[in-house]
């Protein structure tokens, strides 16, 4: 029995990182149900909810934190990036072009991961259009601005969208978006339709 306890402890240490990663939003969850997305009113700022409880980051001392973005294209045609995502490290840049999919199918959706300094104000602006040569004319174009602020040692985040083009773009955000007030870690899912 004495030798059995150390043998059981080793597998538990191996499983711990997998359990921690399980709290991350899975790409497949991004477009699993369209009802989880809400239309953003162009020009109106929406505050992201704060991550709460056991899901919050364990440490405020991390030098870097991750911004996670998921993108969906429900226009019926490929869309093209006309914005940028920046950070100290951009693990997965914006997909370009972003293929289209049906709203309840993952194909055509993509993700980007960005490391930025923890507890630091940060702004990301990115956009997708169906016509990069005329994004304000014969196109559907959505741009999103994500602003992270630090007030009294706590992080908040807002998203503001703009819709352009003469083909009636609808810009959406997933209602599972959040910001961690302890580290400024961020998760946002957006889509153009």
Short mmCIF file of N, CA and C in Angstrom, two decimals:
data_model
loop_
_atom_site.label_atom_id
_atom_site.label_comp_id
_atom_site.label_asym_id
_atom_site.label_seq_id
_atom_site.Cartn_x
_atom_site.Cartn_y
_atom_site.Cartn_z
N UNK A 1 0.82 -1.20 0.00
CA UNK A 1 0.00 0.00 0.00
C UNK A 1 0.86 1.26 0.00
N UNK A 2 2.02 1.23 0.69
CA UNK A 2 2.90 2.40 0.72
C UNK A 2 3.40 2.74 -0.67
N UNK A 3 3.72 1.73 -1.45
CA UNK A 3 4.24 1.97 -2.79
C UNK A 3 3.14 2.36 -3.78
N UNK A 4 1.93 2.09 -3.48
CA UNK A 4 0.82 2.38 -4.38
C UNK A 4 0.52 3.88 -4.46
N UNK A 5 0.64 4.63 -3.37
CA UNK A 5 0.32 6.06 -3.35
C UNK A 5 1.21 6.85 -4.31
N UNK A 6 2.55 6.66 -4.31
CA UNK A 6 3.35 7.41 -5.29
C UNK A 6 2.99 7.06 -6.72
N UNK A 7 2.64 5.82 -6.97
CA UNK A 7 2.27 5.42 -8.33
C UNK A 7 0.99 6.09 -8.79
N UNK A 8 0.06 6.32 -7.87
CA UNK A 8 -1.18 7.00 -8.22
C UNK A 8 -0.97 8.51 -8.39
N UNK A 9 -0.02 9.07 -7.67
CA UNK A 9 0.21 10.51 -7.72
C UNK A 9 0.75 10.93 -9.08
N UNK A 10 1.61 10.14 -9.69
CA UNK A 10 2.21 10.51 -10.97
C UNK A 10 1.16 10.73 -12.05
N UNK A 11 0.22 9.80 -12.25
CA UNK A 11 -0.81 10.07 -13.27
C UNK A 11 -1.65 11.30 -12.97
N UNK A 12 -1.88 11.59 -11.70
CA UNK A 12 -2.65 12.79 -11.38
C UNK A 12 -1.93 14.05 -11.78
N UNK A 13 -0.60 14.09 -11.64
CA UNK A 13 0.17 15.25 -12.07
C UNK A 13 0.11 15.40 -13.58
N UNK A 14 0.02 14.31 -14.30
CA UNK A 14 -0.07 14.37 -15.75
C UNK A 14 -1.44 14.85 -16.21
N UNK A 15 -2.46 14.53 -15.45
CA UNK A 15 -3.82 14.90 -15.83
C UNK A 15 -4.11 16.37 -15.50
N UNK A 16 -3.45 16.93 -14.52
CA UNK A 16 -3.75 18.30 -14.09
C UNK A 16 -3.68 19.31 -15.23
N UNK A 17 -2.63 19.30 -16.09
CA UNK A 17 -2.63 20.29 -17.19
C UNK A 17 -3.80 20.10 -18.15
N UNK A 18 -4.22 18.85 -18.37
CA UNK A 18 -5.35 18.63 -19.26
C UNK A 18 -6.64 19.17 -18.65
N UNK A 19 -6.80 19.03 -17.35
CA UNK A 19 -7.99 19.57 -16.71
C UNK A 19 -7.99 21.08 -16.76
N UNK A 20 -6.83 21.69 -16.60
CA UNK A 20 -6.74 23.15 -16.68
C UNK A 20 -7.11 23.63 -18.08
N UNK A 21 -6.63 22.91 -19.10
CA UNK A 21 -6.94 23.30 -20.47
C UNK A 21 -8.41 23.10 -20.80
N UNK A 22 -9.07 22.22 -20.07
CA UNK A 22 -10.49 21.97 -20.34
C UNK A 22 -11.34 23.21 -20.11
N UNK A 23 -10.87 24.14 -19.31
CA UNK A 23 -11.61 25.38 -19.06
C UNK A 23 -11.55 26.34 -20.23
N UNK A 24 -10.62 26.10 -21.20
CA UNK A 24 -10.52 26.96 -22.37
C UNK A 24 -11.68 26.67 -23.31
N UNK A 25 -12.21 27.68 -23.99
CA UNK A 25 -13.28 27.43 -24.94
C UNK A 25 -12.74 26.59 -26.10
N UNK A 26 -13.42 25.54 -26.46
CA UNK A 26 -13.01 24.71 -27.58
C UNK A 26 -13.50 25.33 -28.87
N UNK A 27 -12.69 25.20 -29.92
CA UNK A 27 -13.05 25.78 -31.21
C UNK A 27 -14.40 25.23 -31.69
N UNK A 28 -14.66 23.97 -31.43
CA UNK A 28 -15.92 23.39 -31.88
C UNK A 28 -17.12 24.03 -31.19
N UNK A 29 -16.92 24.55 -29.97
CA UNK A 29 -18.00 25.19 -29.24
C UNK A 29 -18.37 26.55 -29.84
N UNK A 30 -17.46 27.12 -30.61
CA UNK A 30 -17.62 28.47 -31.11
C UNK A 30 -18.89 28.63 -31.94
N UNK A 31 -19.16 27.70 -32.82
CA UNK A 31 -20.35 27.82 -33.66
C UNK A 31 -21.30 26.65 -33.46
N UNK A 32 -21.27 26.07 -32.28
CA UNK A 32 -22.13 24.91 -32.05
C UNK A 32 -23.61 25.29 -32.06
N UNK A 33 -23.93 26.47 -31.56
CA UNK A 33 -25.32 26.91 -31.57
C UNK A 33 -25.36 28.40 -31.90
N UNK A 34 -25.99 28.72 -33.00
CA UNK A 34 -26.05 30.10 -33.44
C UNK A 34 -26.77 30.99 -32.44
N UNK A 35 -27.66 30.42 -31.67
CA UNK A 35 -28.42 31.22 -30.72
C UNK A 35 -27.52 31.85 -29.65
N UNK A 36 -26.28 31.39 -29.57
CA UNK A 36 -25.35 31.95 -28.59
C UNK A 36 -24.68 33.23 -29.09
N UNK A 37 -25.06 33.70 -30.26
CA UNK A 37 -24.50 34.93 -30.81
C UNK A 37 -25.55 36.02 -30.80
N UNK A 38 -25.11 37.23 -30.57
CA UNK A 38 -26.01 38.37 -30.58
C UNK A 38 -25.50 39.40 -31.58
N UNK A 39 -26.42 40.09 -32.22
CA UNK A 39 -26.06 41.12 -33.18
C UNK A 39 -25.59 42.35 -32.43
N UNK A 40 -24.46 42.88 -32.86
CA UNK A 40 -23.95 44.12 -32.28
C UNK A 40 -24.51 45.30 -33.06
N UNK A 41 -24.97 46.29 -32.37
CA UNK A 41 -25.46 47.50 -33.01
C UNK A 41 -24.23 48.34 -33.38
N UNK A 42 -24.06 48.66 -34.68
CA UNK A 42 -22.88 49.44 -35.07
C UNK A 42 -22.74 50.72 -34.27
N UNK A 43 -21.54 50.96 -33.80
CA UNK A 43 -21.23 52.17 -33.04
C UNK A 43 -21.52 52.07 -31.55
N UNK A 44 -22.24 51.03 -31.12
CA UNK A 44 -22.56 50.87 -29.71
C UNK A 44 -21.50 50.00 -29.05
N UNK A 45 -21.05 50.41 -27.87
CA UNK A 45 -20.03 49.68 -27.13
C UNK A 45 -20.69 48.70 -26.17
N UNK A 46 -20.18 47.48 -26.16
CA UNK A 46 -20.68 46.43 -25.29
C UNK A 46 -19.57 46.04 -24.32
N UNK A 47 -19.88 46.02 -23.03
CA UNK A 47 -18.88 45.62 -22.04
C UNK A 47 -18.90 44.11 -21.89
N UNK A 48 -17.71 43.50 -21.90
CA UNK A 48 -17.62 42.06 -21.72
C UNK A 48 -17.79 41.72 -20.25
N UNK A 49 -18.46 40.62 -19.95
CA UNK A 49 -18.60 40.23 -18.55
C UNK A 49 -17.27 39.76 -17.97
N UNK A 50 -17.14 39.92 -16.67
CA UNK A 50 -15.93 39.48 -15.97
C UNK A 50 -16.02 37.99 -15.73
N UNK A 51 -14.92 37.32 -15.94
CA UNK A 51 -14.83 35.90 -15.63
C UNK A 51 -14.92 35.76 -14.12
N UNK A 52 -15.68 34.80 -13.64
CA UNK A 52 -15.93 34.68 -12.21
C UNK A 52 -15.55 33.31 -11.68
N UNK A 53 -15.43 33.25 -10.37
CA UNK A 53 -15.29 31.99 -9.66
C UNK A 53 -14.03 31.21 -9.96
N UNK A 54 -14.18 29.90 -10.02
CA UNK A 54 -13.04 29.01 -10.17
C UNK A 54 -12.36 29.13 -11.53
N UNK A 55 -13.03 29.73 -12.51
CA UNK A 55 -12.45 29.85 -13.84
C UNK A 55 -11.41 30.96 -13.93
N UNK A 56 -11.33 31.82 -12.94
CA UNK A 56 -10.41 32.95 -13.00
C UNK A 56 -8.97 32.50 -12.92
N UNK A 57 -8.11 33.32 -13.47
CA UNK A 57 -6.68 33.01 -13.44
C UNK A 57 -6.21 32.89 -12.02
N UNK A 58 -5.28 31.97 -11.80
CA UNK A 58 -4.79 31.73 -10.45
C UNK A 58 -3.80 32.79 -10.00
N UNK A 59 -3.13 33.42 -10.95
CA UNK A 59 -2.04 34.32 -10.55
C UNK A 59 -2.14 35.66 -11.25
N UNK A 60 -1.96 36.71 -10.49
CA UNK A 60 -1.84 38.05 -11.06
C UNK A 60 -0.40 38.35 -11.45
N UNK A 61 0.52 37.45 -11.10
CA UNK A 61 1.94 37.71 -11.29
C UNK A 61 2.46 37.33 -12.67
N UNK A 62 1.62 36.75 -13.52
CA UNK A 62 2.07 36.34 -14.85
C UNK A 62 2.50 37.57 -15.64
N UNK A 63 3.62 37.46 -16.35
CA UNK A 63 4.12 38.57 -17.15
C UNK A 63 3.29 38.78 -18.40
N UNK A 64 2.75 37.68 -18.95
CA UNK A 64 1.98 37.76 -20.19
C UNK A 64 0.62 37.11 -19.96
N UNK A 65 -0.34 37.52 -20.75
CA UNK A 65 -1.66 36.90 -20.70
C UNK A 65 -2.13 36.69 -22.13
N UNK A 66 -3.12 35.84 -22.31
CA UNK A 66 -3.55 35.44 -23.65
C UNK A 66 -4.87 36.08 -24.02
N UNK A 67 -4.92 36.58 -25.24
CA UNK A 67 -6.18 37.00 -25.84
C UNK A 67 -6.57 35.91 -26.85
N UNK A 68 -7.78 35.41 -26.76
CA UNK A 68 -8.25 34.33 -27.63
C UNK A 68 -9.41 34.88 -28.45
N UNK A 69 -9.29 34.75 -29.78
CA UNK A 69 -10.34 35.23 -30.69
C UNK A 69 -10.79 34.08 -31.58
N UNK A 70 -12.10 33.96 -31.80
CA UNK A 70 -12.67 33.04 -32.77
C UNK A 70 -13.44 33.87 -33.78
N UNK A 71 -13.38 33.43 -35.04
CA UNK A 71 -13.99 34.17 -36.12
C UNK A 71 -14.88 33.25 -36.93
N UNK A 72 -16.05 33.71 -37.27
CA UNK A 72 -16.95 32.96 -38.12
C UNK A 72 -17.37 33.79 -39.31
N UNK A 73 -17.51 33.13 -40.46
CA UNK A 73 -17.94 33.78 -41.68
C UNK A 73 -19.22 33.10 -42.14
N UNK A 74 -20.33 33.79 -42.00
CA UNK A 74 -21.62 33.25 -42.39
C UNK A 74 -22.22 34.03 -43.55
N UNK A 75 -21.36 34.62 -44.39
CA UNK A 75 -21.82 35.44 -45.51
C UNK A 75 -22.18 34.61 -46.74
N UNK A 76 -21.65 33.39 -46.84
CA UNK A 76 -21.86 32.57 -48.04
C UNK A 76 -20.74 32.69 -49.05
N UNK A 77 -19.80 33.61 -48.82
CA UNK A 77 -18.63 33.78 -49.69
C UNK A 77 -17.39 33.98 -48.82
N UNK A 78 -16.20 33.77 -49.35
CA UNK A 78 -15.00 34.03 -48.54
C UNK A 78 -14.92 35.50 -48.12
N UNK A 79 -14.39 35.74 -46.92
CA UNK A 79 -14.14 37.11 -46.47
C UNK A 79 -12.63 37.27 -46.27
N UNK A 80 -12.21 38.53 -46.27
CA UNK A 80 -10.78 38.83 -46.25
C UNK A 80 -10.47 39.79 -45.11
N UNK A 81 -9.36 39.57 -44.46
CA UNK A 81 -8.95 40.40 -43.33
C UNK A 81 -8.45 41.75 -43.85
N UNK A 82 -8.95 42.81 -43.26
CA UNK A 82 -8.44 44.15 -43.58
C UNK A 82 -8.08 44.88 -42.29
N UNK A 83 -7.85 44.12 -41.23
CA UNK A 83 -7.45 44.70 -39.96
C UNK A 83 -6.18 44.03 -39.49
N UNK A 84 -5.93 44.08 -38.22
CA UNK A 84 -4.72 43.48 -37.68
C UNK A 84 -4.97 43.07 -36.24
N UNK A 85 -4.23 42.08 -35.81
CA UNK A 85 -4.17 41.74 -34.39
C UNK A 85 -2.70 41.82 -34.01
N UNK A 86 -2.42 42.53 -32.92
CA UNK A 86 -1.03 42.73 -32.53
C UNK A 86 -0.82 42.29 -31.10
N UNK A 87 0.42 42.02 -30.76
CA UNK A 87 0.77 41.63 -29.41
C UNK A 87 2.25 41.32 -29.35
N UNK A 88 2.73 40.93 -28.19
CA UNK A 88 4.13 40.54 -28.09
C UNK A 88 4.38 39.28 -28.90
N UNK A 89 3.42 38.36 -28.88
CA UNK A 89 3.49 37.15 -29.69
C UNK A 89 2.11 36.88 -30.24
N UNK A 90 2.02 36.66 -31.54
CA UNK A 90 0.77 36.30 -32.18
C UNK A 90 0.92 34.86 -32.64
N UNK A 91 0.36 33.93 -31.85
CA UNK A 91 0.52 32.51 -32.15
C UNK A 91 -0.21 32.11 -33.41
N UNK A 92 -1.42 32.58 -33.60
CA UNK A 92 -2.21 32.29 -34.79
C UNK A 92 -2.74 33.62 -35.29
N UNK A 93 -2.19 34.14 -36.39
CA UNK A 93 -2.69 35.42 -36.90
C UNK A 93 -4.09 35.26 -37.50
N UNK A 94 -4.69 36.38 -37.86
CA UNK A 94 -6.01 36.35 -38.48
C UNK A 94 -5.98 35.49 -39.73
N UNK A 95 -6.94 34.60 -39.88
CA UNK A 95 -7.00 33.81 -41.11
C UNK A 95 -7.39 34.70 -42.29
N UNK A 96 -6.73 34.51 -43.41
CA UNK A 96 -6.99 35.35 -44.57
C UNK A 96 -6.71 34.55 -45.84
N UNK A 97 -7.70 34.19 -46.61
CA UNK A 97 -9.11 34.48 -46.43
C UNK A 97 -9.75 33.57 -45.38
N UNK A 98 -10.92 33.99 -44.93
CA UNK A 98 -11.72 33.19 -44.00
C UNK A 98 -12.85 32.57 -44.80
N UNK A 99 -12.78 31.25 -44.96
CA UNK A 99 -13.82 30.57 -45.74
C UNK A 99 -15.15 30.64 -45.02
N UNK A 100 -16.22 30.47 -45.78
CA UNK A 100 -17.55 30.59 -45.20
C UNK A 100 -18.06 29.23 -44.74
N UNK A 101 -19.04 29.28 -43.86
CA UNK A 101 -19.68 28.07 -43.38
C UNK A 101 -21.13 28.37 -43.07
N UNK A 102 -21.87 27.32 -42.84
CA UNK A 102 -23.22 27.49 -42.32
C UNK A 102 -23.09 27.88 -40.85
N UNK A 103 -24.06 28.60 -40.30
CA UNK A 103 -23.94 29.08 -38.92
C UNK A 103 -23.76 28.00 -37.87
N UNK A 104 -24.19 26.77 -38.15
CA UNK A 104 -24.04 25.74 -37.13
C UNK A 104 -22.95 24.73 -37.47
N UNK A 105 -22.04 25.10 -38.37
CA UNK A 105 -20.95 24.22 -38.77
C UNK A 105 -19.63 24.94 -38.53
N UNK A 106 -18.63 24.21 -38.03
CA UNK A 106 -17.37 24.84 -37.69
C UNK A 106 -16.53 25.19 -38.92
N UNK A 107 -16.64 24.47 -40.01
CA UNK A 107 -15.78 24.74 -41.16
C UNK A 107 -15.89 26.20 -41.58
N UNK A 108 -14.77 26.82 -41.88
CA UNK A 108 -14.76 28.22 -42.27
C UNK A 108 -14.50 29.15 -41.11
N UNK A 109 -14.60 28.65 -39.91
CA UNK A 109 -14.30 29.47 -38.75
C UNK A 109 -12.85 29.26 -38.36
N UNK A 110 -12.28 30.18 -37.63
CA UNK A 110 -10.87 30.09 -37.29
C UNK A 110 -10.65 30.79 -35.97
N UNK A 111 -9.42 30.72 -35.50
CA UNK A 111 -9.10 31.33 -34.22
C UNK A 111 -7.73 31.98 -34.26
N UNK A 112 -7.50 32.91 -33.35
CA UNK A 112 -6.21 33.58 -33.20
C UNK A 112 -5.88 33.66 -31.73
N UNK A 113 -4.62 33.45 -31.38
CA UNK A 113 -4.16 33.56 -30.00
C UNK A 113 -3.05 34.60 -29.96
N UNK A 114 -3.13 35.50 -28.99
CA UNK A 114 -2.17 36.60 -28.89
C UNK A 114 -1.71 36.72 -27.45
N UNK A 115 -0.41 36.84 -27.24
CA UNK A 115 0.12 37.13 -25.90
C UNK A 115 0.37 38.62 -25.78
N UNK A 116 -0.13 39.21 -24.72
CA UNK A 116 0.09 40.64 -24.44
C UNK A 116 0.53 40.76 -22.99
N UNK A 117 1.14 41.87 -22.62
CA UNK A 117 1.54 42.05 -21.21
C UNK A 117 0.33 42.03 -20.28
N UNK A 118 0.43 41.28 -19.19
CA UNK A 118 -0.66 41.18 -18.23
C UNK A 118 -0.92 42.52 -17.56
N UNK A 119 -2.16 42.73 -17.16
CA UNK A 119 -2.59 43.94 -16.46
C UNK A 119 -2.13 45.20 -17.18
N UNK A 120 -2.31 45.19 -18.50
CA UNK A 120 -1.90 46.32 -19.34
C UNK A 120 -3.05 46.70 -20.27
N UNK A 121 -3.35 47.99 -20.39
CA UNK A 121 -4.37 48.39 -21.36
C UNK A 121 -3.95 47.97 -22.77
N UNK A 122 -4.92 47.53 -23.58
CA UNK A 122 -4.58 47.02 -24.90
C UNK A 122 -5.77 47.20 -25.81
N UNK A 123 -5.52 47.50 -27.07
CA UNK A 123 -6.58 47.65 -28.06
C UNK A 123 -6.27 46.78 -29.27
N UNK A 124 -7.27 46.03 -29.71
CA UNK A 124 -7.16 45.27 -30.95
C UNK A 124 -8.25 45.77 -31.88
N UNK A 125 -7.90 46.01 -33.13
CA UNK A 125 -8.87 46.39 -34.16
C UNK A 125 -8.67 45.42 -35.32
N UNK A 126 -9.75 44.79 -35.75
CA UNK A 126 -9.66 43.87 -36.88
C UNK A 126 -10.96 43.94 -37.65
N UNK A 127 -10.90 43.53 -38.92
CA UNK A 127 -12.08 43.65 -39.78
C UNK A 127 -12.05 42.54 -40.83
N UNK A 128 -13.26 42.18 -41.28
CA UNK A 128 -13.42 41.25 -42.40
C UNK A 128 -14.38 41.83 -43.41
N UNK A 129 -14.09 41.58 -44.69
CA UNK A 129 -14.93 42.09 -45.77
C UNK A 129 -15.06 41.04 -46.86
N UNK A 130 -16.17 41.08 -47.57
CA UNK A 130 -16.35 40.19 -48.72
C UNK A 130 -15.69 40.75 -49.97
N UNK A 131 -15.28 42.02 -49.94
CA UNK A 131 -14.68 42.65 -51.12
C UNK A 131 -13.57 43.60 -50.68
N UNK A 132 -12.32 43.11 -50.57
CA UNK A 132 -11.24 43.97 -50.08
C UNK A 132 -10.92 45.15 -51.00
N UNK A 133 -11.30 45.09 -52.26
CA UNK A 133 -11.02 46.22 -53.15
C UNK A 133 -12.08 47.32 -53.04
N UNK A 134 -13.22 47.02 -52.41
CA UNK A 134 -14.28 48.01 -52.24
C UNK A 134 -15.06 47.72 -50.95
N UNK A 135 -14.39 47.76 -49.77
CA UNK A 135 -15.06 47.35 -48.53
C UNK A 135 -16.21 48.26 -48.11
N UNK A 136 -16.24 49.51 -48.61
CA UNK A 136 -17.30 50.44 -48.24
C UNK A 136 -18.41 50.49 -49.29
N UNK A 137 -18.21 49.78 -50.42
CA UNK A 137 -19.19 49.78 -51.51
C UNK A 137 -19.91 48.46 -51.61
N UNK A 138 -19.65 47.75 -52.70
CA UNK A 138 -20.31 46.47 -52.96
C UNK A 138 -19.66 45.38 -52.11
N UNK A 139 -20.01 45.37 -50.83
CA UNK A 139 -19.39 44.44 -49.88
C UNK A 139 -20.22 44.35 -48.62
N UNK A 140 -19.91 43.32 -47.85
CA UNK A 140 -20.31 43.23 -46.44
C UNK A 140 -19.01 43.35 -45.65
N UNK A 141 -18.94 44.33 -44.76
CA UNK A 141 -17.72 44.57 -44.01
C UNK A 141 -18.07 44.81 -42.54
N UNK A 142 -17.38 44.11 -41.66
CA UNK A 142 -17.51 44.34 -40.22
C UNK A 142 -16.13 44.60 -39.64
N UNK A 143 -16.05 45.59 -38.77
CA UNK A 143 -14.83 45.80 -38.00
C UNK A 143 -15.20 45.75 -36.52
N UNK A 144 -14.26 45.22 -35.74
CA UNK A 144 -14.45 45.12 -34.29
C UNK A 144 -13.27 45.77 -33.61
N UNK A 145 -13.54 46.54 -32.57
CA UNK A 145 -12.48 47.12 -31.74
C UNK A 145 -12.67 46.59 -30.33
N UNK A 146 -11.63 45.93 -29.82
CA UNK A 146 -11.65 45.39 -28.46
C UNK A 146 -10.70 46.23 -27.62
N UNK A 147 -11.24 46.90 -26.60
CA UNK A 147 -10.44 47.76 -25.72
C UNK A 147 -10.38 47.14 -24.34
N UNK A 148 -9.17 46.91 -23.86
CA UNK A 148 -8.95 46.40 -22.51
C UNK A 148 -8.41 47.54 -21.67
N UNK A 149 -9.02 47.77 -20.51
CA UNK A 149 -8.59 48.82 -19.59
C UNK A 149 -8.31 48.22 -18.23
N UNK A 150 -7.46 48.90 -17.47
CA UNK A 150 -7.17 48.50 -16.09
C UNK A 150 -7.57 49.65 -15.19
N UNK A 151 -8.57 49.40 -14.34
CA UNK A 151 -9.08 50.43 -13.43
C UNK A 151 -8.99 49.87 -12.01
N UNK A 152 -8.27 50.58 -11.16
CA UNK A 152 -8.08 50.14 -9.76
C UNK A 152 -7.59 48.70 -9.67
N UNK A 153 -6.68 48.34 -10.56
CA UNK A 153 -6.07 47.02 -10.53
C UNK A 153 -6.92 45.90 -11.11
N UNK A 154 -8.07 46.21 -11.70
CA UNK A 154 -8.94 45.19 -12.29
C UNK A 154 -9.13 45.48 -13.78
N UNK A 155 -9.16 44.44 -14.57
CA UNK A 155 -9.29 44.58 -16.01
C UNK A 155 -10.76 44.57 -16.43
N UNK A 156 -11.08 45.43 -17.37
CA UNK A 156 -12.39 45.44 -18.02
C UNK A 156 -12.14 45.45 -19.52
N UNK A 157 -13.14 45.07 -20.29
CA UNK A 157 -12.99 45.07 -21.74
C UNK A 157 -14.31 45.45 -22.40
N UNK A 158 -14.21 46.17 -23.49
CA UNK A 158 -15.36 46.59 -24.27
C UNK A 158 -15.14 46.22 -25.73
N UNK A 159 -16.24 45.96 -26.44
CA UNK A 159 -16.19 45.70 -27.87
C UNK A 159 -17.11 46.69 -28.56
N UNK A 160 -16.58 47.33 -29.60
CA UNK A 160 -17.35 48.25 -30.43
C UNK A 160 -17.23 47.76 -31.87
N UNK A 161 -18.33 47.73 -32.59
CA UNK A 161 -18.29 47.27 -33.97
C UNK A 161 -18.75 48.36 -34.92
N UNK A 162 -18.33 48.22 -36.16
CA UNK A 162 -18.82 49.07 -37.24
C UNK A 162 -19.16 48.16 -38.41
N UNK A 163 -20.24 48.48 -39.11
CA UNK A 163 -20.65 47.74 -40.30
C UNK A 163 -20.59 48.68 -41.49
N UNK A 164 -20.01 48.19 -42.58
CA UNK A 164 -19.85 49.00 -43.79
C UNK A 164 -20.33 48.19 -44.99
N UNK A 165 -20.38 48.86 -46.11
CA UNK A 165 -20.74 48.19 -47.36
C UNK A 165 -22.23 48.30 -47.63
N UNK A 166 -22.56 48.15 -48.90
CA UNK A 166 -23.93 48.33 -49.35
C UNK A 166 -24.73 47.03 -49.39
N UNK A 167 -24.13 45.93 -48.90
CA UNK A 167 -24.82 44.65 -48.96
C UNK A 167 -25.37 44.22 -47.60
N UNK A 168 -25.37 45.11 -46.63
CA UNK A 168 -26.03 44.86 -45.36
C UNK A 168 -25.36 43.84 -44.45
N UNK A 169 -24.16 44.13 -44.02
CA UNK A 169 -23.44 43.23 -43.12
C UNK A 169 -24.08 43.23 -41.74
N UNK A 170 -24.11 42.05 -41.12
CA UNK A 170 -24.51 41.91 -39.73
C UNK A 170 -23.29 41.45 -38.96
N UNK A 171 -22.92 42.18 -37.91
CA UNK A 171 -21.75 41.86 -37.10
C UNK A 171 -22.23 41.26 -35.79
N UNK A 172 -21.69 40.10 -35.42
CA UNK A 172 -22.16 39.38 -34.25
C UNK A 172 -21.02 39.15 -33.26
N UNK A 173 -21.43 38.89 -32.01
CA UNK A 173 -20.48 38.51 -30.97
C UNK A 173 -21.08 37.35 -30.18
N UNK A 174 -20.24 36.43 -29.78
CA UNK A 174 -20.71 35.31 -28.98
C UNK A 174 -21.02 35.77 -27.57
N UNK A 175 -22.12 35.28 -27.01
CA UNK A 175 -22.48 35.73 -25.67
C UNK A 175 -21.65 35.04 -24.58
N UNK A 176 -20.69 34.20 -24.96
CA UNK A 176 -19.78 33.59 -24.00
C UNK A 176 -18.48 34.37 -23.84
N UNK A 177 -18.40 35.57 -24.42
CA UNK A 177 -17.18 36.38 -24.31
C UNK A 177 -16.94 36.79 -22.86
N UNK A 178 -15.66 36.94 -22.48
CA UNK A 178 -15.33 37.33 -21.11
C UNK A 178 -13.93 37.94 -21.04
N UNK A 179 -13.70 38.61 -19.92
CA UNK A 179 -12.36 39.11 -19.58
C UNK A 179 -12.09 38.72 -18.13
N UNK A 180 -10.85 38.32 -17.87
CA UNK A 180 -10.45 37.98 -16.50
C UNK A 180 -9.99 39.26 -15.80
N UNK A 181 -10.70 39.73 -14.78
CA UNK A 181 -10.30 40.98 -14.12
C UNK A 181 -8.95 40.89 -13.43
N UNK A 182 -8.48 39.68 -13.12
CA UNK A 182 -7.21 39.54 -12.41
C UNK A 182 -6.00 39.61 -13.32
N UNK A 183 -6.16 39.25 -14.62
CA UNK A 183 -4.98 39.19 -15.49
C UNK A 183 -5.18 39.88 -16.83
N UNK A 184 -6.40 40.22 -17.20
CA UNK A 184 -6.78 40.76 -18.51
C UNK A 184 -6.82 39.68 -19.58
N UNK A 185 -6.76 38.41 -19.21
CA UNK A 185 -6.96 37.35 -20.19
C UNK A 185 -8.34 37.56 -20.80
N UNK A 186 -8.47 37.25 -22.09
CA UNK A 186 -9.65 37.66 -22.84
C UNK A 186 -10.09 36.54 -23.77
N UNK A 187 -11.39 36.38 -23.94
CA UNK A 187 -11.96 35.46 -24.94
C UNK A 187 -13.10 36.17 -25.63
N UNK A 188 -13.03 36.22 -26.97
CA UNK A 188 -14.06 36.88 -27.77
C UNK A 188 -14.30 36.04 -29.02
N UNK A 189 -15.55 35.77 -29.35
CA UNK A 189 -15.92 35.14 -30.61
C UNK A 189 -16.78 36.12 -31.39
N UNK A 190 -16.43 36.34 -32.65
CA UNK A 190 -17.19 37.26 -33.50
C UNK A 190 -17.51 36.57 -34.81
N UNK A 191 -18.50 37.10 -35.52
CA UNK A 191 -18.86 36.56 -36.81
C UNK A 191 -19.45 37.65 -37.68
N UNK A 192 -19.31 37.46 -38.98
CA UNK A 192 -19.91 38.36 -39.97
C UNK A 192 -20.95 37.56 -40.75
N UNK A 193 -22.06 38.20 -40.99
CA UNK A 193 -23.14 37.54 -41.73
C UNK A 193 -23.68 38.49 -42.79
#
